[in-house]
Tab-separated table of C-alpha atoms in Angstrom:
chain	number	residue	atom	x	y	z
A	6	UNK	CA	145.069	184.257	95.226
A	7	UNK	CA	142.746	186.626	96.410
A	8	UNK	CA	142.520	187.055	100.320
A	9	UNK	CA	139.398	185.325	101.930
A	10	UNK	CA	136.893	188.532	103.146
A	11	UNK	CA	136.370	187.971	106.832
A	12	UNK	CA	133.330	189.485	109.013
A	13	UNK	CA	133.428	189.802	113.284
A	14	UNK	CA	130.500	191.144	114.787
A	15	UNK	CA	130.087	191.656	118.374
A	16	UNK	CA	126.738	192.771	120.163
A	17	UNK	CA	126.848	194.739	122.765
A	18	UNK	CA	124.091	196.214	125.239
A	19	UNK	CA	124.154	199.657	123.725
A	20	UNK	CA	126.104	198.874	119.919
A	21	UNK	CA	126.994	196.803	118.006
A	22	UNK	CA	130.798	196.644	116.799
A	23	UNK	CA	131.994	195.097	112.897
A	24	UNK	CA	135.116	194.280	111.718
A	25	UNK	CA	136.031	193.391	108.400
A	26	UNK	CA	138.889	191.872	107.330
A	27	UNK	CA	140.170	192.395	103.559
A	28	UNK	CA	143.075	192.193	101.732
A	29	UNK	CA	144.895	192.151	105.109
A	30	UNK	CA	143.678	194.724	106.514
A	31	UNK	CA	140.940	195.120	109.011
A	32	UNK	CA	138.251	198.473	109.334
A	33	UNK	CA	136.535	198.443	112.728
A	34	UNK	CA	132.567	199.934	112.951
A	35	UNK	CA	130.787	200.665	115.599
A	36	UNK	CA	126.935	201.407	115.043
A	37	UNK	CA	124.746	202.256	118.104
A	38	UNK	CA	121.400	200.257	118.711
A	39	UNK	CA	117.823	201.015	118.825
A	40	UNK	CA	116.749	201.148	122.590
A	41	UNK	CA	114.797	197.977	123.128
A	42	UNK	CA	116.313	195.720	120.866
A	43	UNK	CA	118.595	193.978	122.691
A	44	UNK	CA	118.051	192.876	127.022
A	45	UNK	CA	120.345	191.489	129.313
A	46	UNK	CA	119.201	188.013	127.743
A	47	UNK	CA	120.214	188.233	124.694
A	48	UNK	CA	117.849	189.651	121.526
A	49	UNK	CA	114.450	190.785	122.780
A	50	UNK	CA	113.074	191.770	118.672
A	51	UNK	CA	114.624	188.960	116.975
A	52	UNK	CA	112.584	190.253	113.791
A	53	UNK	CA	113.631	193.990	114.231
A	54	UNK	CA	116.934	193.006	114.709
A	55	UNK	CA	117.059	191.366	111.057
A	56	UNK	CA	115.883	194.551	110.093
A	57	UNK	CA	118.714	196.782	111.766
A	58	UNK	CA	121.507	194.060	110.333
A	59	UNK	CA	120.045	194.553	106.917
A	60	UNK	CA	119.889	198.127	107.321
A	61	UNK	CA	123.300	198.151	108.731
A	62	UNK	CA	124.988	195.316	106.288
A	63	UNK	CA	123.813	198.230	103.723
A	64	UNK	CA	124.849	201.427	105.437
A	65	UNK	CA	128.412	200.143	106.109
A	66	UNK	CA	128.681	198.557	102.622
A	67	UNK	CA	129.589	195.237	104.036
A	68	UNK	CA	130.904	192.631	101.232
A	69	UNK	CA	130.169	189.048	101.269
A	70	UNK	CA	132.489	186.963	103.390
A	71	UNK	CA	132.103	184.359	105.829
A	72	UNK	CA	130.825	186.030	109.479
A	73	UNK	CA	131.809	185.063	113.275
A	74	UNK	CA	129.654	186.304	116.189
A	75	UNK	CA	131.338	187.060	119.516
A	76	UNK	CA	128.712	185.616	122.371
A	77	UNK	CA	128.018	187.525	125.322
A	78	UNK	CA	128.927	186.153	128.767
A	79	UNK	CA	125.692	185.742	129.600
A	80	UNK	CA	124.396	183.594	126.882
A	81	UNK	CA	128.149	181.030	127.327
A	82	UNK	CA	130.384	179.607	129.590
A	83	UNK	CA	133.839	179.551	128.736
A	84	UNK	CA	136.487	177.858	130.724
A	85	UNK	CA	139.977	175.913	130.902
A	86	UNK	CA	139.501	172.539	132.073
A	87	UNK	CA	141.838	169.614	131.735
A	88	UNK	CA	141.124	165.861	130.527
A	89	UNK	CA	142.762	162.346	130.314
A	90	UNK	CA	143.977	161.714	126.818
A	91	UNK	CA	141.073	160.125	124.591
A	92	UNK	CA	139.763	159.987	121.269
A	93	UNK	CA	138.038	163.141	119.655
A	94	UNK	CA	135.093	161.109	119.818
A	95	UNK	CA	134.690	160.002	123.594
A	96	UNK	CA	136.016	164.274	124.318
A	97	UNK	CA	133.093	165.384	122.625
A	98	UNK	CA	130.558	162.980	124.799
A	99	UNK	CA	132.678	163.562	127.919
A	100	UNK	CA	132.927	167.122	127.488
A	101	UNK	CA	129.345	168.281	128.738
A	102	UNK	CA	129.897	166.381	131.775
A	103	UNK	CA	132.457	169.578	132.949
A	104	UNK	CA	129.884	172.084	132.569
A	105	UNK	CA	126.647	169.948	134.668
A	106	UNK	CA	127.900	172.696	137.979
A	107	UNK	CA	126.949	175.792	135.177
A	108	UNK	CA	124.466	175.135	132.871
A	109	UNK	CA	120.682	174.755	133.364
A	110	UNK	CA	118.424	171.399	132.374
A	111	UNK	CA	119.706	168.824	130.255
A	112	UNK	CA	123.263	168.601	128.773
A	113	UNK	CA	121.719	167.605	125.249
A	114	UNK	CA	120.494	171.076	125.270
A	115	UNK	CA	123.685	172.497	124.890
A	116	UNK	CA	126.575	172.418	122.394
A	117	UNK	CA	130.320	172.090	123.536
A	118	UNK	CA	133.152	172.683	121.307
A	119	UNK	CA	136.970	172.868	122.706
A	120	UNK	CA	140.381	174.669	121.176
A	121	UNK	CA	143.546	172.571	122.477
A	122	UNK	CA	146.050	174.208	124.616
A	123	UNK	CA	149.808	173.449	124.095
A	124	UNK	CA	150.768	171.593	127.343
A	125	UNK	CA	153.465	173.785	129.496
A	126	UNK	CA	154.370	170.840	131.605
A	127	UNK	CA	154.731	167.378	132.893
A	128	UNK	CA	151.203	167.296	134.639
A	129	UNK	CA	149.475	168.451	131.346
A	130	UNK	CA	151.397	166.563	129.067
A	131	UNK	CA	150.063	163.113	130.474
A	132	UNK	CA	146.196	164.666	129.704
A	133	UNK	CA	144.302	167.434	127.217
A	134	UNK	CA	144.709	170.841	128.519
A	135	UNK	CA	141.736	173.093	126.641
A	136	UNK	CA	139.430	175.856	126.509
A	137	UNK	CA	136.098	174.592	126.496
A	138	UNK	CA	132.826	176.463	125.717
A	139	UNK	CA	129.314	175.220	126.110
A	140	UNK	CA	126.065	177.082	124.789
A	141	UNK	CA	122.559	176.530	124.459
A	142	UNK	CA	121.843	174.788	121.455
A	143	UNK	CA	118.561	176.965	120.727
A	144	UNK	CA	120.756	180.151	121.327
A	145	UNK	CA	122.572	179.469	118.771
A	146	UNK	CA	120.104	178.417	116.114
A	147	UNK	CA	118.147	181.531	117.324
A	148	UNK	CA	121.721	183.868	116.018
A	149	UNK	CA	121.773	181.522	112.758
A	150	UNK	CA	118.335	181.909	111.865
A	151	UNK	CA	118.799	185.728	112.221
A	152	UNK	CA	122.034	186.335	110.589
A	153	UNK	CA	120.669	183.666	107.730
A	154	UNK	CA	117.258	186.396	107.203
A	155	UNK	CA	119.672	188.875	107.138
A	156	UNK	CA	121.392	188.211	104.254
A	157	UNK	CA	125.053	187.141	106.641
A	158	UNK	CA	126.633	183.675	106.597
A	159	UNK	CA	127.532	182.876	110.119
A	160	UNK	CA	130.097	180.193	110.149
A	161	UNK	CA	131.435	180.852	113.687
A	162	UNK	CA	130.251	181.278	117.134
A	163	UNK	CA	132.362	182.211	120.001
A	164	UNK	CA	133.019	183.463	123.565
A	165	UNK	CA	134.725	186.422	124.349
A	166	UNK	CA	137.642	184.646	125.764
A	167	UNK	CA	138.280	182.934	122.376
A	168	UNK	CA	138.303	186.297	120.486
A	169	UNK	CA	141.153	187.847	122.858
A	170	UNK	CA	142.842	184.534	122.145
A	171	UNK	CA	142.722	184.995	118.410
A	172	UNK	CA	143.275	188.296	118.759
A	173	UNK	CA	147.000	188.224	120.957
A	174	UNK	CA	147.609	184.955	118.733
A	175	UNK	CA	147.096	187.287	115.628
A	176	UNK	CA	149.792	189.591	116.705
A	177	UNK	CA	152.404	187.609	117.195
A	178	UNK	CA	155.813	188.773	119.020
A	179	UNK	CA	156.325	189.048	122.839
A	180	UNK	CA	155.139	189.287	125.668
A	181	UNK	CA	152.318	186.342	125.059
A	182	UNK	CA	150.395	187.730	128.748
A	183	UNK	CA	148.176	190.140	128.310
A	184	UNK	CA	145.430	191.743	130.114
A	185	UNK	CA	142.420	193.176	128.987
A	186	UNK	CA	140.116	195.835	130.814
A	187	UNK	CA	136.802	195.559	129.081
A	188	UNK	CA	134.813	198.995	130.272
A	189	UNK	CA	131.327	197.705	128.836
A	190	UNK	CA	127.692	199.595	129.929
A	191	UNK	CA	126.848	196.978	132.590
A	192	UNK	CA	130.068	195.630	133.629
A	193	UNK	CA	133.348	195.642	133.790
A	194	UNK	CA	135.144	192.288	132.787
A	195	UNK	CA	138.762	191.139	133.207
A	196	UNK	CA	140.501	188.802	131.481
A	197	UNK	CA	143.989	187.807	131.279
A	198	UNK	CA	144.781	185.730	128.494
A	199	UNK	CA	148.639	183.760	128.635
A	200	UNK	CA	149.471	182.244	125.099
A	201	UNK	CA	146.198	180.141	124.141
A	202	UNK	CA	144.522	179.984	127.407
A	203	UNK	CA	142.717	182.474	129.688
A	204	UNK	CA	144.518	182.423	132.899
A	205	UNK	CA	141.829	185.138	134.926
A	206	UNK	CA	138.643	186.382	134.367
A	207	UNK	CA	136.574	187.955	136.395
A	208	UNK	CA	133.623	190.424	136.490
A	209	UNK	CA	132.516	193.285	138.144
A	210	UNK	CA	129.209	194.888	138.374
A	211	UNK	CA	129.650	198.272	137.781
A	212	UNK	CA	129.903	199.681	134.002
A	213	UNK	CA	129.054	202.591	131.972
A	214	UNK	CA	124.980	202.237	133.303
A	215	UNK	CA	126.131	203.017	137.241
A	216	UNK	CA	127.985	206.585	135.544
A	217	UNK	CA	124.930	207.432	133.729
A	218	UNK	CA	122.541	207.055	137.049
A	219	UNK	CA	125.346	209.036	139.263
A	220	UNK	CA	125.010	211.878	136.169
A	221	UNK	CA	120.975	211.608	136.148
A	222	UNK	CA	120.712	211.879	140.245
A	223	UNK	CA	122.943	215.028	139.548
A	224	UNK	CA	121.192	216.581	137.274
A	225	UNK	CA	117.833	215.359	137.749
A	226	UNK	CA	117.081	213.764	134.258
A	227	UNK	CA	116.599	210.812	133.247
A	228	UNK	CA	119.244	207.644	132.864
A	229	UNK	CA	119.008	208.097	128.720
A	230	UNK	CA	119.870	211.902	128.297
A	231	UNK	CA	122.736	211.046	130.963
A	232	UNK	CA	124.498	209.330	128.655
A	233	UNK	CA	124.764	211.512	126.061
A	234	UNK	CA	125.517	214.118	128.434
A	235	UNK	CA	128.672	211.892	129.723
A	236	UNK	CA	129.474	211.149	126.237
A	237	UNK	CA	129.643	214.733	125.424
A	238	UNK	CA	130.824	216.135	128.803
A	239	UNK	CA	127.816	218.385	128.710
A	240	UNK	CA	128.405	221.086	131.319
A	241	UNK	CA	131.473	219.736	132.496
A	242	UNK	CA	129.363	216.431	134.053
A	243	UNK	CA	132.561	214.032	134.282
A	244	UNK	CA	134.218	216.350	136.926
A	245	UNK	CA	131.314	215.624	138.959
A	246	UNK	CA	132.301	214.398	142.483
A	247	UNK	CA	129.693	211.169	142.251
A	248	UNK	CA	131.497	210.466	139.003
A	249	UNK	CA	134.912	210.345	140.238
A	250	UNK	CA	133.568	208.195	142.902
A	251	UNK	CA	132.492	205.583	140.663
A	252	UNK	CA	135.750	205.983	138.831
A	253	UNK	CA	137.694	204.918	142.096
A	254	UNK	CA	135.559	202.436	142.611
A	255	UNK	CA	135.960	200.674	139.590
A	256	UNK	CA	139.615	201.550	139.676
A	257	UNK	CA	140.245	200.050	143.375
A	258	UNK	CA	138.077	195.963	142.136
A	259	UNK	CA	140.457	195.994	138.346
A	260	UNK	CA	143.695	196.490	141.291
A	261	UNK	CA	141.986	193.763	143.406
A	262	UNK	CA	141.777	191.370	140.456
A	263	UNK	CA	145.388	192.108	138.913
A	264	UNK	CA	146.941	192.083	142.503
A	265	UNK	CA	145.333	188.221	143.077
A	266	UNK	CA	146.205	187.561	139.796
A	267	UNK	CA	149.991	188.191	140.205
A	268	UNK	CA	150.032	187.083	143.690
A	269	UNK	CA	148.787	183.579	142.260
A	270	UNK	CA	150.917	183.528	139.035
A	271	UNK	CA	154.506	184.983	140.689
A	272	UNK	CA	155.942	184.547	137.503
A	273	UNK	CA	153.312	187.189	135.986
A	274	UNK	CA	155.106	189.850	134.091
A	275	UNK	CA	152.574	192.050	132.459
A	276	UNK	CA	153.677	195.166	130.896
A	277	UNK	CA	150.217	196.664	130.988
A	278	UNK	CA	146.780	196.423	130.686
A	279	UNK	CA	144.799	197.191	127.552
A	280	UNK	CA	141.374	199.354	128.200
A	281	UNK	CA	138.616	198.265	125.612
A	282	UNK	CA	135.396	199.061	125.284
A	283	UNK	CA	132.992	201.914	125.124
A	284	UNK	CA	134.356	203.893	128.826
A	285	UNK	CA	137.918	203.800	127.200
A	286	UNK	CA	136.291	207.181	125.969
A	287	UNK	CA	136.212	208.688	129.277
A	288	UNK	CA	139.269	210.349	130.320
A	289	UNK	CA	138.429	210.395	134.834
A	290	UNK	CA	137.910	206.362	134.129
A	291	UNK	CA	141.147	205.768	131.810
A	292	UNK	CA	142.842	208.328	134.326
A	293	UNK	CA	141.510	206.773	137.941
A	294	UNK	CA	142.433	203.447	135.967
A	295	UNK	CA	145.902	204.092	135.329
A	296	UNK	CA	146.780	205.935	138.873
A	297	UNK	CA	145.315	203.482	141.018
A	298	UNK	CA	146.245	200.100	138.860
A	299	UNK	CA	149.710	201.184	138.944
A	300	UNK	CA	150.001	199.351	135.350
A	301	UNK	CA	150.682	201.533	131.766
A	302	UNK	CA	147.424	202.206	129.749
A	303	UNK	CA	148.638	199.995	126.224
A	304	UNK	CA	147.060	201.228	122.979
A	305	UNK	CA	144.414	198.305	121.557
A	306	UNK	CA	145.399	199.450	118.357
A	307	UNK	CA	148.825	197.982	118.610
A	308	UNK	CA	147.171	194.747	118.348
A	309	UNK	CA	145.591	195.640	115.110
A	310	UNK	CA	148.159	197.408	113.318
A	311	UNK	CA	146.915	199.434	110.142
A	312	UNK	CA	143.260	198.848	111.627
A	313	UNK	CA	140.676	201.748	110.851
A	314	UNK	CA	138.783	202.520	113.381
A	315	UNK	CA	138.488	202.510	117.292
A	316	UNK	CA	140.387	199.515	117.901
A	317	UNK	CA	139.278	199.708	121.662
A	318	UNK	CA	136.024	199.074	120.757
A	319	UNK	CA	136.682	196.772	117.842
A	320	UNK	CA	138.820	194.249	119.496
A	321	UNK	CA	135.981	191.437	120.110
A	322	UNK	CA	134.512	191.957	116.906
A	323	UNK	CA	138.360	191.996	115.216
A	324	UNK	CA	139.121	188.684	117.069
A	325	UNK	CA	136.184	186.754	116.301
A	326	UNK	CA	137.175	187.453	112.087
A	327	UNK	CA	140.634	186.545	112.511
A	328	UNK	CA	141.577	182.777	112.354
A	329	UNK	CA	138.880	181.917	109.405
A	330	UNK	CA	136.354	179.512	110.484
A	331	UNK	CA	135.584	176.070	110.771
């Protein structure tokens, strides 16, 4: 029988990354967006954006196969909570009830769905340990409706934490900690993710945006041209004293988070951390990174083996099409 074809996508705020899984193996895209398109809420040209998936769905030659969309943080919350054993039933009306301290208006507003945890003790064997996920409900009709005019069947919705979940779970083997360094425009995001659970998370303001203004007050342009100018290394811009600043600084908070993160789990024995994202590309960050953290730099890609294209960037959009859907 013929492998199932499998799409991830994964929108950032500058590109938008695609997997595709086929015949077992997975090729990663990255295509970049048209300014405007998509805001720190979500999709500001909901109609133009059905126009740059068609557009894209036929540049990249994408076949027909059930799709899964990776959420941003901003649009779902996404945590481990733990519950006294019940019926699937009275979970999924008790469930909303753990997220009335995070989400806004009504609780019938939002959908919650849950993924089980395999119980590591006495204390969670007696209840339901899970990661739980809650979303507006007109979000996610919103993404459907879209995808839908687009030609896409999406099947599956998920946070980021559920992707890296998939994703480790997908690779099988030891260790089953990882951590993951996600270098994204506007922030920088940790999460450490122990078997099927997300143990840490936590993010910092300062991304790929902050490098871009220290490049523009440089060099007197504007934010835009920056970045290409950092992308390219135009005029040597990266060994620029306000960008190694930056660098540190977003070196020193990833130390602060994996120090309290050992320092709270003592039996923590990660081997690395794996850089994803879009600043992976920059060689003072992945450097500053790596000296300060005091961790190796592991390679994404052995997470994906046989994957073409930039795993680092890939990874959300790679975990989000593994695991089929339901």
């Amino acid at each position: 029988m013929m492998a199932k074809t499998r799409l991830g996508f994964d929108i950032g705020s500058s590109s938008m990354k695609v997997a595709v899984w086929q015949g077992g193996v997975v090729r990663l895209e990255e295509v970049p967006l048209p300014e405007n398109l998509v805001d720190s809420g979500g999709i500001a040209l909901p109609h133009a954006f059905v126009q740059f998936l068609r557009q894209m769905k036929k540049d990249l030659k994408l076949p027909r196969g059930a799709a899964a969309l990776v959420l941003p943080s901003n649009q779902v919350i996404c945590r481990m909570v733990t519950m006294p054993r019940m019926t699937t039933e009275q979970l999924l009306m008790n469930l909303p009830y753990e997220f009335t301290d995070f989400i806004q208006g009504v609780a019938d507003q939002y959908y919650c769905d849950y993924a089980l945890c395999e119980p590591t003790g006495e204390e969670e064997e007696e209840g339901l340990t899970m990661m739980a996920a809650a979303a507006a409900k007109q979000t996610l009709a919103e993404y459907a409706r879209i995808f839908s005019q687009a030609g896409l069947r999406l099947r599956t919705v998920l946070p980021q934490e559920m992707a890296l979940i998939r994703l480790v779970q997908g690779s099988g083997g030891e260790p089953r900690e990882f951590c993951f360094v996600d270098l994204g425009h506007q922030n920088t995001r940790i999460t450490v993710v122990w078997r099927d659970r997300v143990q840490a998370t936590r993010q910092i303001a300062l991304g790929g945006r902050n490098l871009d203004l220290a490049v523009a007050d440089e060099l007197g342009v504007d934010a835009f041209l920056s970045n290409t100018y950092k992308t390219t290394n135009f005029q040597n811009v990266l060994a620029l004293p306000a960008v190694a600043d930056l660098c540190e600084r977003i070196a020193v908070e990833i130390l602060k988070v994996v120090n309290f993160y050992q320092f709270t789990y003592r039996s923590s024995s990660l081997e690395g951390i794996y850089l994803v994202g879009g600043g992976t590309a920059l060689a003072p960050l992945r450097q500053a990174i790596e000296a300060t953290v005091g961790l190796p730099l592991l390679d994404a890609g052995a997470l994906l083996p046989g994957a073409e294209g930039d795993a680092a960037a890939g990874v959300f959009a790679a975990g989000a099409a593994m695991g089929g859907t339901r």
